[in-house]
Amino acid sequence: MNVVEIGWGQLLISLLFILLAAGASLFYRLKMERDLLVGTIRTFAQLALVGYLLQFVFDLHNPWLILLLYLWMLFWAAHAIRGRVDESKVAILGPTFVSMAVTFTLITLFVTSAVVQVQPWYTPQYFIPLGGMIAGNAMNAISIALERLFKSLREQRAEVELILSLGGNWQESCLRLRRDAIRAGMIPSVNAMMTVGLVSLPGMMSGQILAGVDPAQAVRYQILVMLMMVGATAVGTLIVVNLALKRCFTRYQQLRL
Amino acid sequence: MELIGCRGLTLQRGEVLLLEATDLSIKTGERVLLTGPSGCGKSTLLRHLCMLEPGGEEKISVKGKLLADWAPAQLRRCVAYLPQTPVMLEGSVRDNLCLAFSLRVSCAPLPGDKAMREELESLDLNISLDTDARNLSPGQKARVALLQRLLLKPEVLLCDEPIAALDEQNAALVARLLERASLEGMAQVVVSHQPLEGFQGRHYRFVSNRLEPAA
């Protein structure tokens, strides 16, 4: 099957969708015209830039450069997590980045080399999108888990300090809290496994089908992606929550928050 | 011989000074009452003495050893802290009374049901050990929380408003229980705005960031 290509000219026609939204905005005075304009321009610019970059990356044959690029992506994921969690008393950027870097690089490496078995393992067409999906999904999970963790540490301070004051260590003082935070982070990706295919067709699979890949093949890729994301989310959330939790306590087993 | 004391301890809340450099020394079995307006730092002082509040670990010593040199768990077994609002964890009264014995630091056996029931009765608590601890009244919680500490036989007990939530009769019971523990050799630092029945010991007041002996 041939892929029908879209040219820049055809894209201009799709600007009609924006005009439609802008018309609605004007009619109902939603005052979103400006955002629509900026958003449209950014979409064009950012994606064009990324396309150009990807072209460049796909020509790379140096595993170190590809790993470096992946670390760069993970750094921005960790940065976004810190921004969303917004915790001033505990530094989380460092531990988040380091644990994401180690675990997600290993997981992506495992997926490309052992599951997909692409030669060589760092082939950027596989490594970067697979790793990127892991990072994007885990970024949401980790922010949810950390937000929950800090919120419940503040709310249940009395319970935590009760156990500390009876001679418990920091792990004992927040067993429940930790479990709840990790669960909160994992629930979305587990739920996604429940509804995938029923409620929505995942973007990656749709993309492959549009690109002319045999649907059965696209489905197998999507299954791999779902499983991979659940595993990466679980491991990433677990490690980051533990590292962050440890930083909430002083060496004298005192709650810092 | 000093059991617990501080040298040059200052207290701050954010940038605000609560207590100027203060010395305090408490011997085995001694009782100290702290009073002062709310927000003056009484509770913060208690929290420092059991190392729950960060800071001051080099200024406070217990049994001649600075807090910084203690293992926190061991220290808190020796210096028990009863907060103003009693906290019950999910579970039965038995679970809550046994909580401290199930922690890693503990090497003592779990207290038996019979012993726990007797202790509850001595505090005029006629409740089953299986009662959900979170459904207790504030007054009952206060007594269960006190018992939770006393079962550990600490050498120092820091009490923050132990009778504030209790009616007259129960306040008298708790005061007697504290007195009995003190006679058995437990040092106590009590923050209270009400007079404690039968209290024998030193009394300090927080006055303009200083700890002054009260008459």
XYZ file of C-alpha atoms in Angstrom:
472
model
C 0.000 0.000 0.000
C 1.287 3.419 -0.909
C 1.317 6.207 1.608
C -0.504 9.304 0.418
C 1.876 12.123 1.084
C 0.846 15.475 2.448
C 2.524 18.544 1.022
C 2.808 21.965 2.642
C 0.107 23.229 0.272
C -2.367 20.666 1.514
C -1.550 21.651 5.093
C -2.683 25.175 4.336
C -6.155 23.769 3.670
C -6.158 22.301 7.181
C -5.772 25.824 8.507
C -9.527 26.006 7.866
C -9.919 24.090 11.144
C -8.174 26.896 12.960
C -10.345 29.464 11.229
C -13.372 27.488 12.381
C -12.147 27.592 15.996
C -11.250 31.266 15.667
C -14.737 31.995 14.305
C -16.291 30.276 17.302
C -13.994 32.214 19.585
C -14.983 35.525 18.023
C -18.675 34.729 18.024
C -18.771 33.640 21.658
C -16.089 36.116 22.760
C -13.898 33.366 24.154
C -10.879 35.636 23.637
C -8.839 32.700 22.425
C -7.881 34.099 19.017
C -4.464 35.129 20.204
C -3.719 31.724 21.759
C -4.985 30.024 18.627
C -2.669 32.094 16.485
C 0.358 31.565 18.707
C -0.460 27.890 19.096
C -0.752 27.381 15.361
C 2.525 29.099 14.689
C 4.251 27.137 17.450
C 2.854 23.854 16.191
C 4.223 24.540 12.734
C 7.573 25.819 13.984
C 8.242 23.249 16.699
C 7.268 20.260 14.633
C 9.167 21.497 11.595
C 12.205 21.945 13.792
C 11.788 18.497 15.321
C 11.377 16.951 11.881
C 14.569 18.594 10.798
C 16.340 17.436 13.979
C 15.062 13.893 13.602
C 16.356 13.809 10.050
C 19.720 14.772 11.464
C 19.500 12.290 14.354
C 18.493 9.405 12.121
C 21.700 9.887 10.209
C 23.717 9.505 13.386
C 25.472 6.238 13.827
C 27.184 7.008 17.074
C 25.544 5.274 20.075
C 26.982 7.845 22.497
C 25.391 10.745 20.677
C 22.051 8.964 20.648
C 22.280 8.206 24.361
C 23.232 11.812 24.969
C 20.166 12.952 23.039
C 17.994 10.614 25.091
C 19.474 11.965 28.323
C 18.672 15.452 27.076
C 15.046 14.429 26.598
C 14.961 12.884 30.070
C 16.442 16.003 31.586
C 13.529 18.039 30.245
C 11.110 15.420 31.526
C 12.673 15.679 35.004
C 12.553 19.453 34.713
C 8.850 19.336 33.851
C 8.228 17.061 36.837
C 9.917 19.508 39.170
C 7.845 22.326 37.725
C 4.604 20.447 38.228
C 5.349 19.135 41.702
C 6.582 22.552 42.831
C 8.140 21.498 46.123
C 10.451 24.072 47.630
C 11.745 22.195 50.676
C 12.998 19.057 48.989
C 15.267 19.027 45.936
C 13.880 16.473 43.486
C 15.388 17.416 40.126
C 18.667 15.575 40.696
C 17.295 12.267 41.987
C 14.466 12.288 39.444
C 16.813 12.842 36.542
C 19.381 10.302 37.660
C 16.885 7.554 38.338
C 15.002 8.193 35.096
C 18.267 8.231 33.170
C 19.444 4.915 34.542
C 16.187 2.956 34.477
C 14.692 4.253 31.237
C 17.904 3.922 29.271
C 18.200 0.322 30.425
C 14.548 -0.431 29.655
C 14.712 1.123 26.180
C 17.945 -0.722 25.526
C 16.285 -3.963 26.546
C 13.278 -3.286 24.288
C 15.331 -2.471 21.194
C 17.897 -5.217 21.639
C 15.932 -8.114 23.171
C 12.313 -7.549 22.119
C 12.374 -5.711 18.789
C 15.858 -7.064 18.061
C 16.831 -4.230 15.791
C 20.449 -4.163 14.633
C 22.237 -2.238 16.077
C 20.333 -1.596 19.312
C 20.830 2.148 19.125
C 19.202 2.558 15.712
C 17.680 6.003 16.344
C 14.421 5.326 14.429
C 13.624 2.820 17.181
C 15.551 3.961 20.217
C 14.386 7.586 20.288
C 10.621 7.130 19.743
C 10.377 4.121 22.064
C 12.434 5.832 24.738
C 10.445 9.017 24.214
C 7.135 7.256 24.806
C 8.515 5.795 28.034
C 9.737 9.193 29.180
C 6.478 10.962 28.354
C 4.293 8.406 30.058
C 6.513 8.049 33.124
C 6.760 11.819 33.434
C 3.028 11.986 34.118
C 3.127 9.026 36.477
C 6.045 10.387 38.489
C 4.512 13.844 38.826
C 1.236 12.370 40.048
C 3.056 10.132 42.531
C 5.264 12.914 43.891
C 2.375 15.353 44.161
C 0.430 12.791 46.140
C 3.450 11.996 48.293
C 4.144 15.573 49.361
C 0.467 16.323 49.840
C -0.101 13.372 52.130
C 3.135 13.937 54.039
C 1.829 17.386 54.913
C -1.692 16.215 55.659
C -0.647 13.201 57.689
C 2.261 14.789 59.440
C 0.860 13.852 62.841
C 0.661 10.146 61.948
C 4.176 10.149 60.526
C 5.590 11.904 63.568
C 3.693 9.588 65.899
C 5.618 6.625 64.543
C 8.898 8.550 64.556
C 8.345 9.571 68.163
C 7.709 5.956 69.146
C 11.115 5.034 67.750
C 10.203 4.172 64.166
C 12.547 5.029 61.324
C 11.470 7.064 58.307
C 10.586 3.992 56.278
C 8.305 2.690 59.017
C 6.728 6.092 59.494
C 5.404 6.345 55.953
C 4.707 2.825 54.727
C 1.107 3.655 53.835
C 1.898 7.010 52.352
C 4.507 5.513 50.093
C 2.213 2.758 48.928
C -0.560 5.231 48.120
C 1.785 7.512 46.194
C 3.199 4.702 44.068
C -0.285 3.375 43.373
C -1.511 6.814 42.355
C 1.325 7.050 39.854
C 0.719 3.612 38.378
C -3.065 3.670 38.086
C -3.312 5.683 34.826
C -1.085 3.349 32.829
C -2.760 0.249 34.243
C -6.154 1.748 33.410
C -4.926 2.507 29.920
C -4.350 -1.231 29.429
C -7.991 -1.829 30.358
C -9.513 0.501 27.793
C -7.023 0.460 24.956
C -8.682 -0.468 21.685
C -12.165 -0.069 23.168
C -12.238 3.620 23.841
C -9.344 4.924 21.835
C -6.894 3.842 19.216
C -3.478 4.776 20.505
C -1.673 7.477 18.578
C 1.325 5.378 17.773
C -0.746 2.565 16.314
C -2.917 4.942 14.317
C 0.241 6.573 13.025
C 1.687 3.299 11.868
C -1.546 2.331 10.156
C -1.708 5.705 8.407
C 1.874 5.150 7.317
C 0.776 1.968 5.587
C 1.882 -0.634 8.105
C -0.159 -3.829 8.288
C -2.636 -3.329 11.190
C -1.706 -6.682 12.761
C 1.879 -5.488 12.844
C 0.872 -2.107 14.265
C -1.145 -3.888 16.952
C 1.826 -5.966 18.015
C 3.935 -2.831 18.322
C 1.228 -1.175 20.373
C 1.036 -4.144 22.744
C 4.779 -3.930 23.244
C 4.479 -0.213 23.923
C 1.689 -0.666 26.482
C 3.551 -3.357 28.405
C 6.808 -1.471 28.243
C 5.183 1.689 29.560
C 3.537 -0.075 32.490
C 6.850 -1.622 33.506
C 8.828 1.568 33.076
C 6.199 3.558 34.965
C 6.224 1.117 37.865
C 10.002 1.020 38.173
C 10.440 4.758 37.625
C 7.730 5.750 40.094
C 9.009 3.347 42.701
C 12.566 4.576 42.564
C 11.761 8.266 42.395
C 9.237 8.069 45.245
C 11.750 6.269 47.435
C 14.532 8.722 46.691
C 12.266 11.727 47.227
C 10.879 10.287 50.442
C 14.348 9.767 51.856
C 15.077 13.425 51.200
C 12.017 14.458 53.195
C 13.752 13.296 56.356
C 16.914 14.532 58.033
C 19.638 12.173 59.181
C 18.121 12.413 62.655
C 14.852 10.934 61.369
C 13.008 14.240 61.425
C 10.386 15.277 58.904
C 11.716 18.258 56.983
C 8.549 19.593 55.347
C 23.084 13.621 87.870
C 21.373 15.242 84.880
C 19.050 13.097 82.781
C 18.064 15.587 80.105
C 19.095 19.171 79.621
C 20.042 21.894 77.181
C 22.861 24.425 77.037
C 22.336 27.609 75.103
C 19.342 26.283 73.173
C 17.557 28.927 71.129
C 14.197 28.471 69.446
C 13.045 30.142 66.285
C 9.983 29.952 64.137
C 11.089 31.079 60.696
C 12.851 34.373 61.400
C 11.063 35.033 64.675
C 12.978 34.368 67.878
C 10.923 32.366 70.364
C 13.474 31.627 73.033
C 16.834 33.206 73.801
C 19.762 30.941 74.598
C 18.476 28.867 77.495
C 19.905 26.347 79.922
C 17.727 23.725 81.523
C 18.653 20.649 83.490
C 16.311 17.910 84.624
C 17.227 15.015 86.885
C 15.800 11.506 87.060
C 12.266 11.520 88.405
C 12.062 15.304 88.397
C 8.966 17.118 87.134
C 8.939 20.408 85.263
C 5.863 22.409 84.338
C 6.012 24.885 81.451
C 3.425 27.594 80.970
C 3.101 30.601 78.730
C 0.881 32.222 76.130
C -0.021 30.130 73.097
C 2.439 30.295 70.233
C 5.308 31.129 72.590
C 7.274 27.989 71.769
C 6.363 25.577 74.573
C 5.422 22.814 72.153
C 8.426 23.528 69.969
C 10.686 23.121 72.996
C 9.158 19.708 73.747
C 9.600 18.645 70.121
C 13.261 19.661 70.261
C 13.829 17.639 73.421
C 12.809 14.435 71.639
C 14.618 15.452 68.442
C 11.452 15.646 66.306
C 12.154 19.254 65.371
C 15.253 19.805 63.225
C 17.938 21.934 64.920
C 19.427 22.025 68.389
C 20.829 18.491 68.258
C 24.170 19.859 69.494
C 22.619 21.840 72.338
C 20.544 19.170 74.027
C 21.931 16.190 75.845
C 20.369 13.132 77.376
C 22.313 11.018 79.869
C 25.413 13.066 79.147
C 25.283 12.406 75.411
C 24.369 15.034 72.816
C 21.258 14.261 70.768
C 23.416 14.286 67.649
C 25.331 11.306 69.053
C 22.221 9.257 69.826
C 20.561 6.851 67.437
C 17.222 8.676 66.973
C 15.142 5.556 67.603
C 16.942 4.758 70.868
C 16.643 8.345 72.014
C 12.909 8.457 71.374
C 12.453 5.238 73.298
C 14.122 6.967 76.221
C 12.401 10.343 75.766
C 8.713 9.837 74.937
C 6.617 12.627 73.506
C 2.870 13.004 73.844
C 1.544 15.649 71.420
C -1.331 17.923 72.267
C -3.709 16.268 69.817
C -3.653 12.525 70.346
C -3.254 10.597 67.099
C -4.755 7.162 66.613
C -3.799 5.089 63.619
C -6.330 3.026 61.726
C -7.009 -0.170 63.655
C -8.126 -1.316 67.078
C -7.098 0.001 70.452
C -4.914 -3.102 70.735
C -3.174 -2.286 67.430
C -2.453 1.211 68.651
C -1.160 0.097 72.036
C 1.066 -2.505 70.373
C 2.234 -0.157 67.623
C 5.491 0.800 69.289
C 6.319 -2.849 69.965
C 6.008 -3.802 66.311
C 8.670 -1.310 65.177
C 12.110 -2.513 64.224
C 13.782 -0.821 67.184
C 11.693 -2.804 69.651
C 13.030 -5.951 71.250
C 10.432 -6.159 74.028
C 7.625 -8.714 73.651
C 4.136 -7.455 72.772
C 2.165 -6.576 75.888
C -0.468 -9.199 76.717
C -4.197 -8.511 76.445
C -4.632 -8.939 80.185
C -1.959 -6.388 81.037
C -3.384 -3.912 78.521
C -6.913 -4.359 79.874
C -5.719 -3.697 83.416
C -3.916 -0.563 82.330
C -7.003 0.674 80.490
C -9.136 0.062 83.551
C -6.707 1.911 85.792
C -7.389 4.912 83.549
C -11.135 4.366 83.865
C -11.345 3.278 80.246
C -13.940 0.565 79.990
C -13.458 -0.162 76.316
C -12.735 -3.386 74.524
C -9.284 -3.820 73.013
C -11.026 -4.455 69.691
C -12.693 -1.043 69.586
C -11.776 0.976 66.502
C -9.340 3.483 67.967
C -10.444 6.239 65.634
C -13.999 6.115 66.963
C -12.934 6.932 70.528
C -13.895 10.245 72.072
C -11.145 12.872 72.361
C -10.880 12.180 76.073
C -10.527 8.440 75.516
C -7.948 9.004 72.781
C -5.895 11.193 75.110
C -5.733 8.401 77.684
C -4.989 5.651 75.163
C -2.207 7.821 73.740
C -0.747 8.345 77.197
C -0.896 4.614 77.855
C 0.800 3.977 74.510
C 3.798 5.921 75.847
C 3.754 4.582 79.403
C 3.888 0.962 78.196
C 7.319 1.745 76.744
C 8.582 2.776 80.190
C 10.476 5.840 78.961
C 12.849 7.651 81.307
C 11.507 11.049 80.310
C 7.946 11.869 79.268
C 7.210 15.103 77.425
C 3.500 15.931 77.691
C 1.856 18.682 75.690
C -1.414 19.709 77.355
C -2.193 16.218 78.677
C -5.483 17.203 80.311
C -6.752 19.979 78.050
C -9.288 17.717 76.316
C -10.462 15.964 79.477
C -13.296 16.590 81.919
C -12.501 17.180 85.562
C -12.771 13.558 86.604
C -10.560 12.222 83.826
C -8.101 15.059 84.255
C -7.678 13.967 87.852
C -7.148 10.360 86.716
C -4.475 11.351 84.223
C -2.809 13.627 86.761
C -2.663 10.752 89.232
C -1.280 8.399 86.612
C 1.427 10.899 85.729
C 2.209 11.344 89.402
C 2.489 7.585 89.913
C 4.851 7.283 86.946
C 6.940 10.109 88.331
C 7.196 8.414 91.726
C 8.497 5.341 89.912
C 11.327 7.491 88.610
C 10.079 8.942 85.320
C 11.156 12.511 84.651
C 8.410 14.658 83.135
C 8.202 17.920 81.268
C 4.584 19.005 81.110
C 3.127 21.871 79.145
C -0.232 22.792 80.593
C -2.322 25.886 81.000
C -4.365 24.245 83.718
C -2.961 23.389 87.120
C -2.142 19.709 87.396
C -3.524 18.107 90.511
C -0.830 17.116 92.967
C 1.964 18.486 90.820
C 5.247 18.686 92.663
C 8.166 20.141 90.789
C 9.650 23.186 89.172
C 7.517 25.601 87.235
C 8.834 27.793 84.419
C 7.049 30.487 82.466
C 7.822 31.741 78.981
C 8.193 35.490 79.443
C 9.417 37.664 76.559
C 11.532 34.961 74.939
C 12.974 33.768 78.223
C 12.258 30.849 80.496
C 11.678 32.263 83.966
C 11.126 30.314 87.165
C 7.616 30.961 88.411
C 6.835 31.348 92.042
